[in-house]
Tab-separated table of C-alpha atoms in Angstrom:
chain	number	residue	atom	x	y	z
E	1	MET	CA	97.140	116.822	103.794
E	2	GLU	CA	96.179	113.805	100.954
E	3	GLY	CA	98.370	111.142	100.336
E	4	SER	CA	100.373	110.751	97.152
E	5	SER	CA	98.356	107.554	96.318
E	6	THR	CA	94.850	109.144	96.419
E	7	ALA	CA	96.111	112.274	94.335
E	8	ALA	CA	97.600	109.437	91.598
E	9	VAL	CA	94.235	107.937	91.723
E	10	ARG	CA	92.867	111.025	90.736
E	11	SER	CA	94.890	111.617	88.283
E	12	TRP	CA	94.830	108.559	86.341
E	13	LEU	CA	91.246	107.844	86.948
E	14	PHE	CA	90.742	111.678	85.148
E	15	ALA	CA	93.598	110.743	82.535
E	16	LEU	CA	90.958	108.003	81.600
E	17	PHE	CA	88.087	109.710	81.226
E	18	LEU	CA	89.541	111.990	78.875
E	19	THR	CA	91.095	109.500	76.604
E	20	ALA	CA	88.016	107.669	76.881
E	21	PHE	CA	86.133	111.355	75.696
E	22	VAL	CA	88.310	112.314	73.163
E	23	PHE	CA	88.363	108.879	71.428
E	24	PHE	CA	84.484	108.461	71.297
E	25	TYR	CA	83.669	111.868	71.178
E	26	ALA	CA	85.917	113.285	68.322
E	27	SER	CA	85.554	109.326	66.524
E	28	ALA	CA	81.766	109.861	66.169
E	29	ASP	CA	81.679	113.289	64.466
E	30	LEU	CA	84.590	112.038	62.223
E	31	ILE	CA	82.111	109.020	61.236
E	32	THR	CA	78.839	111.307	61.142
E	33	SER	CA	81.210	113.873	58.898
E	34	LEU	CA	81.525	111.378	56.173
E	35	HIS	CA	78.045	111.430	55.069
E	36	SER	CA	75.793	114.065	54.706
E	37	TRP	CA	72.343	112.339	56.333
E	38	ARG	CA	70.861	114.480	58.962
E	39	ILE	CA	67.691	114.627	60.849
E	40	PRO	CA	65.571	117.544	60.281
E	41	MET	CA	64.820	119.699	63.537
E	42	ALA	CA	62.467	122.859	64.272
E	43	PRO	CA	64.138	125.786	65.391
E	44	THR	CA	64.846	125.934	69.130
E	45	PRO	CA	62.340	128.329	70.966
E	46	TRP	CA	65.256	129.445	73.182
E	47	PRO	CA	66.380	132.922	72.643
E	48	PHE	CA	70.400	133.090	71.920
E	49	ARG	CA	72.281	134.489	74.387
E	50	PRO	CA	76.142	133.910	73.151
E	51	GLU	CA	77.155	135.558	76.880
E	52	TRP	CA	76.557	132.042	78.380
E	53	SER	CA	79.374	130.528	76.571
E	54	ALA	CA	81.591	130.778	79.465
E	55	VAL	CA	78.947	128.876	81.477
E	56	TYR	CA	78.968	126.214	78.747
E	57	LEU	CA	82.791	126.447	79.128
E	58	SER	CA	83.004	125.925	82.466
E	59	LEU	CA	81.925	122.179	82.556
E	60	ASP	CA	86.340	121.861	81.671
E	61	LEU	CA	86.797	123.387	85.076
E	62	PHE	CA	83.502	121.485	86.747
E	63	ILE	CA	84.732	118.016	85.706
E	64	PRO	CA	88.683	118.189	87.166
E	65	LEU	CA	87.190	120.226	90.028
E	66	THR	CA	84.676	117.209	90.694
E	67	PHE	CA	87.827	114.656	90.496
E	68	ALA	CA	89.426	116.650	93.230
E	69	LEU	CA	86.962	117.329	95.863
E	70	ILE	CA	84.848	114.010	95.324
E	71	PRO	CA	85.939	111.559	98.851
E	72	ARG	CA	88.655	108.686	97.589
E	73	HIS	CA	85.620	105.663	98.397
E	74	LYS	CA	83.149	108.006	95.512
E	75	LEU	CA	85.972	108.046	93.140
E	76	GLY	CA	85.486	104.447	91.088
E	77	GLU	CA	81.695	105.248	90.797
E	78	PHE	CA	82.354	108.483	89.732
E	79	ALA	CA	84.862	107.678	87.166
E	80	GLN	CA	82.586	104.658	86.131
E	81	SER	CA	79.621	106.248	85.232
E	82	LEU	CA	81.459	108.927	83.214
E	83	LEU	CA	82.992	106.339	81.219
E	84	LEU	CA	79.436	104.611	80.808
E	85	ALA	CA	77.713	107.703	79.610
E	86	THR	CA	80.640	108.495	77.087
E	87	VAL	CA	80.691	104.806	75.748
E	88	TRP	CA	76.380	104.749	75.556
E	89	ALA	CA	76.682	108.068	73.681
E	90	TRP	CA	78.616	107.060	71.265
E	91	PRO	CA	76.290	104.817	68.454
E	92	ILE	CA	73.509	106.957	69.481
E	93	PHE	CA	75.947	110.091	68.050
E	94	LEU	CA	76.221	108.142	65.101
E	95	LEU	CA	72.600	106.524	64.601
E	96	VAL	CA	70.610	109.711	65.310
E	97	PRO	CA	72.781	112.653	63.617
E	98	LEU	CA	70.678	115.575	64.102
E	99	GLU	CA	71.317	119.157	62.234
E	100	PRO	CA	73.086	121.145	63.798
E	101	LEU	CA	71.721	124.443	65.211
E	102	ALA	CA	72.093	127.394	63.125
E	103	THR	CA	73.316	131.381	64.982
E	104	PRO	CA	71.639	134.416	63.254
E	105	PRO	CA	72.537	135.423	60.432
E	106	SER	CA	73.797	138.537	61.550
E	107	PHE	CA	75.863	137.507	64.813
E	108	GLN	CA	79.615	138.083	64.842
E	109	PRO	CA	80.943	135.549	67.455
E	110	GLY	CA	83.929	136.231	69.921
E	111	TRP	CA	86.213	134.071	70.847
E	112	ILE	CA	84.740	132.227	73.698
E	113	PHE	CA	81.522	131.632	71.496
E	114	TRP	CA	84.194	130.652	68.907
E	115	PHE	CA	85.825	128.035	71.987
E	116	ALA	CA	82.552	126.359	72.965
E	117	ASP	CA	81.212	126.310	69.010
E	118	LEU	CA	84.323	124.488	68.094
E	119	MET	CA	84.273	122.173	71.179
E	120	ASN	CA	80.907	121.214	70.836
E	121	LEU	CA	81.604	119.980	67.449
E	122	ASP	CA	79.152	119.419	64.487
E	123	GLY	CA	77.871	115.965	64.763
E	124	ASN	CA	77.222	115.219	68.395
E	125	MET	CA	73.604	116.582	69.199
E	126	LEU	CA	72.035	113.779	70.965
E	127	PRO	CA	72.207	113.454	73.555
E	128	SER	CA	74.238	116.581	75.283
E	129	LEU	CA	77.285	114.947	77.052
E	130	HIS	CA	77.491	118.581	78.468
E	131	VAL	CA	74.319	117.861	80.511
E	132	THR	CA	75.295	114.480	81.286
E	133	TYR	CA	78.815	115.179	82.920
E	134	ALA	CA	77.159	118.128	84.606
E	135	ILE	CA	74.704	116.205	86.634
E	136	LEU	CA	77.140	113.529	87.221
E	137	CYS	CA	79.293	116.133	88.624
E	138	ALA	CA	76.554	117.495	90.640
E	139	LEU	CA	75.230	113.444	91.820
E	140	ALA	CA	78.863	113.025	92.936
E	141	LEU	CA	79.381	116.569	95.330
E	142	LYS	CA	75.843	116.493	96.451
E	143	ASN	CA	75.778	119.870	97.614
E	144	TRP	CA	73.679	123.337	96.468
E	145	TRP	CA	76.734	124.845	94.496
E	146	SER	CA	77.299	121.875	91.906
E	147	SER	CA	73.615	121.418	91.666
E	148	ALA	CA	73.249	125.020	90.802
E	149	TRP	CA	75.995	124.949	88.593
E	150	ALA	CA	74.976	121.695	86.593
E	151	ALA	CA	71.756	123.862	86.206
E	152	ALA	CA	73.558	126.492	84.715
E	153	ILE	CA	75.413	124.340	82.282
E	154	ALA	CA	72.068	122.690	81.287
E	155	VAL	CA	70.618	126.031	80.193
E	156	SER	CA	73.715	126.977	78.555
E	157	THR	CA	73.546	124.334	76.035
E	158	LEU	CA	70.291	125.923	74.944
E	159	LEU	CA	71.321	129.604	75.354
E	160	THR	CA	73.744	128.948	73.314
E	161	HIS	CA	72.155	127.209	70.727
E	162	GLN	CA	74.688	124.305	71.194
E	163	HIS	CA	71.623	121.846	71.461
E	164	TYR	CA	67.971	121.376	71.339
E	165	THR	CA	65.563	120.951	74.653
E	166	ILE	CA	65.489	116.938	73.201
E	167	ASP	CA	69.148	116.737	73.363
E	168	ALA	CA	69.209	118.019	76.959
E	169	LEU	CA	66.580	115.746	77.796
E	170	ALA	CA	68.255	112.987	76.384
E	171	GLY	CA	71.350	114.067	78.426
E	172	LEU	CA	69.789	113.970	81.534
E	173	PHE	CA	68.292	110.682	81.272
E	174	LEU	CA	71.949	109.318	80.087
E	175	ALA	CA	73.025	110.326	83.332
E	176	VAL	CA	70.326	108.783	85.311
E	177	LEU	CA	71.193	105.553	83.250
E	178	ALA	CA	74.774	105.758	84.137
E	179	CYS	CA	74.290	105.997	87.642
E	180	ARG	CA	71.493	103.084	87.524
E	181	PHE	CA	74.010	100.922	86.079
E	182	THR	CA	77.253	101.858	87.818
E	183	ASN	CA	78.631	98.668	89.790
E	184	ARG	CA	80.169	99.102	93.113
E	185	ILE	CA	83.083	96.136	92.990
E	186	GLU	CA	83.652	97.203	89.260
E	187	ALA	CA	84.288	100.692	90.389
E	188	LEU	CA	86.492	99.670	93.177
E	189	CYS	CA	88.522	97.682	90.819
E	190	LEU	CA	88.819	100.797	88.694
E	191	ARG	CA	89.803	102.208	91.829
E	192	GLU	CA	92.235	100.037	92.360
E	193	PHE	CA	93.624	99.797	89.187
E	194	ALA	CA	94.132	103.345	88.794
E	195	ARG	CA	96.061	103.624	92.662
E	196	CYS	CA	98.577	100.297	91.165
E	197	ALA	CA	99.210	102.459	87.968
E	198	GLY	CA	99.984	105.289	89.685
E	199	ARG	CA	102.625	103.345	91.603
E	200	HIS	CA	104.700	101.772	88.635
E	201	ARG	CA	103.608	102.426	84.708
E	202	ARG	CA	103.862	98.574	84.407
E	203	TYR	CA	100.580	98.041	86.470
E	204	ALA	CA	99.141	100.376	84.010
E	205	LEU	CA	99.895	97.951	81.240
E	206	ILE	CA	98.442	94.860	83.228
E	207	SER	CA	95.086	96.905	83.886
E	208	ALA	CA	94.766	97.718	79.813
E	209	ALA	CA	95.645	93.754	79.470
E	210	ILE	CA	93.617	92.906	82.042
E	211	TYR	CA	90.460	94.839	80.639
E	212	ALA	CA	91.182	93.792	76.834
E	213	ALA	CA	91.110	90.274	78.131
E	214	SER	CA	87.795	91.412	79.760
E	215	LEU	CA	85.938	92.639	76.446
E	216	PRO	CA	84.985	89.167	74.724
E	217	GLY	CA	83.415	87.835	78.000
E	218	TRP	CA	83.007	90.865	80.587
E	219	LYS	CA	81.209	88.902	83.058
E	220	LYS	CA	83.101	85.521	82.704
E	221	ARG	CA	86.193	87.718	83.324
E	222	ARG	CA	85.134	89.312	86.295
E	223	LEU	CA	87.232	86.916	88.678
E	224	ALA	CA	91.073	88.209	87.130
E	225	ARG	CA	89.559	91.599	87.773
E	226	VAL	CA	88.227	91.205	91.304
E	227	GLY	CA	91.427	88.832	92.062
E	228	PHE	CA	93.879	90.977	90.499
E	229	CYS	CA	92.768	93.993	92.673
E	230	TYR	CA	91.679	92.317	95.655
E	231	LEU	CA	95.272	90.346	96.224
E	232	GLN	CA	97.274	93.340	94.917
E	233	HIS	CA	95.989	95.715	97.361
E	234	LEU	CA	96.494	93.144	100.236
E	235	ASP	CA	100.002	92.400	99.164
E	236	ASP	CA	100.342	96.460	99.359
E	237	ILE	CA	98.949	96.467	102.975
E	238	LEU	CA	101.562	93.416	104.064
E	239	ASP	CA	104.260	95.312	102.140
E	240	GLY	CA	103.953	98.988	103.657
E	241	GLN	CA	102.842	100.503	100.633
E	242	GLU	CA	98.876	100.934	101.949
E	243	PRO	CA	98.378	102.274	105.538
E	244	SER	CA	96.630	99.679	107.713
E	245	GLU	CA	95.320	100.612	111.036
E	246	ALA	CA	95.707	96.667	112.273
E	247	GLU	CA	99.149	94.700	112.199
E	248	PRO	CA	99.438	93.920	108.078
E	249	GLU	CA	99.921	90.303	108.975
E	250	GLU	CA	96.671	90.249	111.161
E	251	VAL	CA	94.900	91.583	108.869
E	252	ALA	CA	95.524	88.844	105.956
E	253	THR	CA	95.210	86.630	108.584
E	254	SER	CA	91.486	87.728	109.357
E	255	HIS	CA	90.966	87.746	104.927
E	256	GLN	CA	92.010	83.993	104.954
E	257	LYS	CA	89.584	83.034	107.797
E	258	ALA	CA	87.063	85.189	105.754
E	259	LEU	CA	88.083	83.122	102.613
E	260	ARG	CA	87.322	79.626	104.182
E	261	GLY	CA	84.249	80.942	105.575
E	262	GLU	CA	85.442	80.869	109.356
E	263	ILE	CA	84.281	84.860	109.951
E	264	PRO	CA	82.506	87.355	107.568
E	265	PHE	CA	84.782	89.646	105.818
E	266	PRO	CA	85.926	93.213	107.397
E	267	ASP	CA	83.177	95.890	106.168
E	268	ASP	CA	85.320	98.042	104.390
E	269	ASP	CA	86.815	98.330	100.592
E	270	LEU	CA	88.925	95.640	100.733
E	271	GLY	CA	86.420	93.329	102.568
E	272	GLU	CA	83.803	93.748	99.416
E	273	LEU	CA	86.435	92.675	97.061
E	274	GLY	CA	87.217	89.732	98.998
E	275	GLU	CA	84.090	88.733	99.155
E	276	ALA	CA	83.302	89.375	95.690
E	277	PHE	CA	86.948	87.426	95.027
E	278	ARG	CA	85.148	84.345	96.848
E	279	GLU	CA	82.226	84.289	95.276
E	280	GLU	CA	83.870	84.469	91.799
E	281	LEU	CA	85.953	81.428	92.874
E	282	SER	CA	82.704	79.550	94.048
E	283	LYS	CA	81.004	79.734	90.716
E	284	ARG	CA	83.631	77.998	89.298
E	285	GLY	CA	83.441	75.532	91.618
E	286	GLN	CA	86.660	76.343	93.403
E	287	ASP	CA	87.858	76.241	97.015
E	288	MET	CA	89.498	78.723	98.784
E	289	ARG	CA	92.595	76.751	98.723
E	290	LEU	CA	94.675	78.503	96.255
E	291	ALA	CA	93.829	82.169	97.602
E	292	VAL	CA	94.309	81.240	100.873
E	293	GLU	CA	97.786	80.007	99.857
E	294	VAL	CA	98.905	82.991	97.643
E	295	ILE	CA	98.460	85.146	101.238
E	296	GLU	CA	100.166	82.994	103.328
E	297	GLU	CA	103.297	83.449	100.723
E	298	MET	CA	102.642	87.030	101.227
E	299	LYS	CA	102.556	87.505	105.005
E	300	LEU	CA	106.004	85.584	104.549
E	301	ASP	CA	107.650	88.490	103.054
E	302	ARG	CA	106.100	90.852	105.929
E	303	ALA	CA	107.489	88.521	108.578
E	304	ARG	CA	110.852	88.477	107.088
E	305	VAL	CA	110.950	92.281	107.183
E	306	ARG	CA	109.746	92.222	110.555
E	307	GLU	CA	112.047	89.689	111.992
E	308	LYS	CA	114.996	90.473	109.460
E	309	ARG	CA	114.848	87.337	108.579
E	310	LEU	CA	117.190	86.165	105.640
E	311	LEU	CA	116.361	82.744	103.496
E	312	ASP	CA	119.018	80.197	102.369
E	313	GLU	CA	119.393	80.252	98.521
E	314	PRO	CA	117.146	76.756	98.414
E	315	GLU	CA	114.422	78.542	100.938
E	316	LEU	CA	114.535	81.738	98.901
E	317	ASP	CA	113.839	80.104	95.417
E	318	ARG	CA	111.314	77.989	96.945
E	319	HIS	CA	109.547	80.942	98.123
E	320	LEU	CA	109.735	82.805	95.016
E	321	GLU	CA	108.390	79.826	92.691
E	322	LYS	CA	105.789	79.004	95.130
E	323	THR	CA	104.694	82.484	94.812
E	324	PHE	CA	104.544	82.286	91.207
E	325	GLU	CA	103.053	78.930	90.933
E	326	LEU	CA	100.004	79.772	93.152
E	327	SER	CA	99.518	83.418	91.447
E	328	LEU	CA	99.871	81.977	88.110
E	329	ASP	CA	97.326	78.971	88.805
E	330	LEU	CA	94.636	81.522	89.753
E	331	MET	CA	95.136	83.461	86.871
E	332	LEU	CA	94.746	80.358	84.697
E	333	VAL	CA	91.037	79.282	86.792
E	334	ALA	CA	90.233	82.725	86.082
E	335	ALA	CA	91.045	82.288	82.245
E	336	ASP	CA	88.784	78.684	82.526
E	337	SER	CA	92.114	77.010	81.284
E	338	PRO	CA	92.794	73.092	82.721
E	339	LEU	CA	96.611	74.046	82.634
E	340	ARG	CA	98.734	75.010	85.942
E	341	ALA	CA	102.062	76.487	86.267
E	342	ARG	CA	104.168	73.458	87.210
E	343	GLN	CA	103.721	72.309	83.883
E	344	ALA	CA	106.078	75.032	82.911
E	345	PRO	CA	108.507	74.941	86.058
E	346	HIS	CA	111.281	76.773	84.037
E	347	LEU	CA	108.854	79.814	83.705
E	348	LEU	CA	108.356	79.702	87.159
E	349	LYS	CA	112.314	80.196	88.140
E	350	ALA	CA	112.429	82.829	85.415
E	351	LEU	CA	109.679	85.063	86.737
E	352	GLY	CA	111.339	84.486	90.591
E	353	TRP	CA	114.324	86.116	88.952
E	354	CYS	CA	112.558	88.874	86.979
E	355	SER	CA	110.557	89.573	90.849
E	356	VAL	CA	113.763	90.061	92.254
E	357	ILE	CA	115.703	91.700	89.535
E	358	ARG	CA	113.103	94.310	88.962
E	359	ASP	CA	111.971	95.360	92.739
E	360	TYR	CA	115.140	94.858	94.130
E	361	ALA	CA	115.578	98.834	94.989
E	362	GLU	CA	112.025	99.089	96.312
E	363	ASP	CA	112.381	95.684	98.319
E	364	GLN	CA	115.353	97.152	99.804
E	365	SER	CA	113.774	100.223	100.735
E	366	LEU	CA	111.192	98.178	102.607
E	367	GLY	CA	113.743	96.136	103.934
E	368	LEU	CA	112.901	93.005	102.255
E	369	VAL	CA	116.645	91.234	101.430
E	370	ASN	CA	115.761	88.218	98.185
E	371	VAL	CA	119.263	87.700	98.416
E	372	PRO	CA	120.103	84.596	99.484
E	373	LYS	CA	121.746	84.410	103.730
E	374	GLU	CA	124.902	83.317	102.454
E	375	VAL	CA	125.441	85.422	99.511
E	376	TRP	CA	124.417	88.663	101.800
E	377	LEU	CA	126.183	88.065	104.418
E	378	ASP	CA	129.424	87.806	102.382
E	379	ASN	CA	128.620	90.860	100.331
E	380	GLN	CA	128.471	88.699	96.615
E	381	THR	CA	125.664	90.455	95.845
E	382	GLN	CA	126.871	91.361	92.521
E	383	ALA	CA	128.648	88.278	91.776
E	384	TRP	CA	125.580	85.957	92.541
E	385	LEU	CA	123.026	88.837	90.552
E	386	GLU	CA	125.207	88.300	87.355
E	387	ARG	CA	125.542	84.673	88.264
E	388	ARG	CA	121.655	84.358	88.187
E	389	HIS	CA	121.220	86.266	85.073
E	390	ALA	CA	123.549	83.635	83.054
E	391	GLN	CA	121.497	80.799	84.439
E	392	VAL	CA	118.066	82.668	83.719
E	393	LEU	CA	118.649	82.684	80.076
E	394	ILE	CA	119.319	78.945	80.108
E	395	ASP	CA	115.959	78.673	81.649
E	396	LEU	CA	114.090	81.051	79.365
E	397	GLU	CA	115.253	78.795	76.224
E	398	GLN	CA	113.788	75.731	78.670
E	399	ALA	CA	110.404	77.440	79.266
E	400	LYS	CA	109.826	77.928	75.616
E	401	ALA	CA	110.402	74.195	75.253
E	402	GLU	CA	107.766	73.544	78.185
E	403	LEU	CA	105.358	76.226	76.336
E	404	LYS	CA	106.137	74.537	73.222
E	405	SER	CA	104.278	71.191	74.519
E	406	LEU	CA	101.433	73.025	75.505
E	407	GLU	CA	100.581	75.317	72.392
E	408	GLY	CA	96.588	75.363	71.447
E	409	GLU	CA	95.356	74.801	75.099
E	410	VAL	CA	93.744	77.386	76.683
E	411	GLY	CA	95.460	79.676	78.730
E	412	TYR	CA	98.817	79.187	76.567
E	413	GLY	CA	98.832	82.698	75.590
E	414	LEU	CA	99.401	84.137	79.240
E	415	LEU	CA	101.821	81.518	79.756
E	416	ARG	CA	103.463	83.187	76.553
E	417	LEU	CA	102.915	86.665	77.467
E	418	PHE	CA	104.778	86.072	81.073
E	419	LEU	CA	107.376	84.497	78.835
E	420	ARG	CA	108.068	87.298	76.535
E	421	SER	CA	107.788	89.871	78.884
E	422	VAL	CA	110.865	88.024	81.499
E	423	GLU	CA	112.626	87.615	78.306
E	424	ARG	CA	112.588	91.133	77.162
E	425	TYR	CA	113.646	92.269	80.755
E	426	ALA	CA	116.799	89.196	80.308
E	427	GLN	CA	117.743	90.698	77.311
E	428	ASN	CA	118.222	94.469	78.594
E	429	PRO	CA	121.464	94.367	79.999
E	430	THR	CA	120.975	97.876	82.198
E	431	LYS	CA	118.059	96.101	83.872
E	432	ALA	CA	118.976	92.378	83.961
E	433	ARG	CA	122.183	93.190	85.686
E	434	PRO	CA	121.793	96.188	87.939
E	435	LYS	CA	124.679	97.797	89.920
E	436	VAL	CA	124.894	96.973	93.709
E	437	ALA	CA	126.204	99.407	95.871
């Protein structure tokens, strides 16, 4: 039986594709409808066979079925190729608006043909995304029946007079082009973002923010995408959220050694991300110290669970603040910022508080106690949480003053984003002061 994690990845990637398709396909048709200019075309030589409408509509089953059937390791590449094709088709629809094909005057459409014709819209002829998507599905599944299905869908676009021959050929070319430009590391990142979003919706917002920040400089911001996906997956292995054949601490230690160049990265998906992460850091002239230290702090949580270890309040504060200091510094490096997290120490305190409160129930279920030893043993957790909430409100005010002095610097917006996120959490009494049993 497939794990819930992989099922969530499939669902999120399919939802992402569907959202992109609806936006780009519908917006192209809407924009084209605002003017009457169309490129005239000769009548199609193919006979009109409306009974093929059911085959044409079967693409609506073919795509989700492909998402359900392909192996997990291919999910990212498949989703990426669909997204690339969809985005690339958009300007072509706008720049090359062909005259729609007409049906015979005497034809009385049934509901199946009517729906097929409605689905195609009027403005999006070249290229045929029906052909593109069908071929991408067949290439992902790589078996005889998917190839036959894709061929039948391609034929149906011509026999139902939804597309010209040139549309189908352009659709074939677009599919080949999308496969050619599908990037393995970006596909792994896409899959990782979907996996994280399946765990909690906040990761969907984080993913959207990282991709939005990447748009002005896609290659330049690759470190942010790869770094988040790599370290989050490693952290999830240490937390027990993701399966691992070896002891999670051993996995993390091997990655620390690989980052330092002492051993090769493992020959798996996480190893590929680690190699890409190391390469991106090296391009910026960064040593691996930050990344290695982040993983060391992550390993501490695993050791605490395994040993049922409790930390006193100074130790816990140091661990939380150090974790966020290193993580924020990596983000600032990815943003090419000269700022460092220690320039906003009260923000680090606030982020540590937010992490404890937000993940309290989940941490408890994993056996991780992020409450000071003296508080936990005396059963004073509720009073401690309320006291810390009062303190974080003071920390946030001081963090505002710290960030004010950094305004205008590259990276200020990133720190400000984290500050506002904690502020919203601290101002919600239900979330900020949870009731502890």
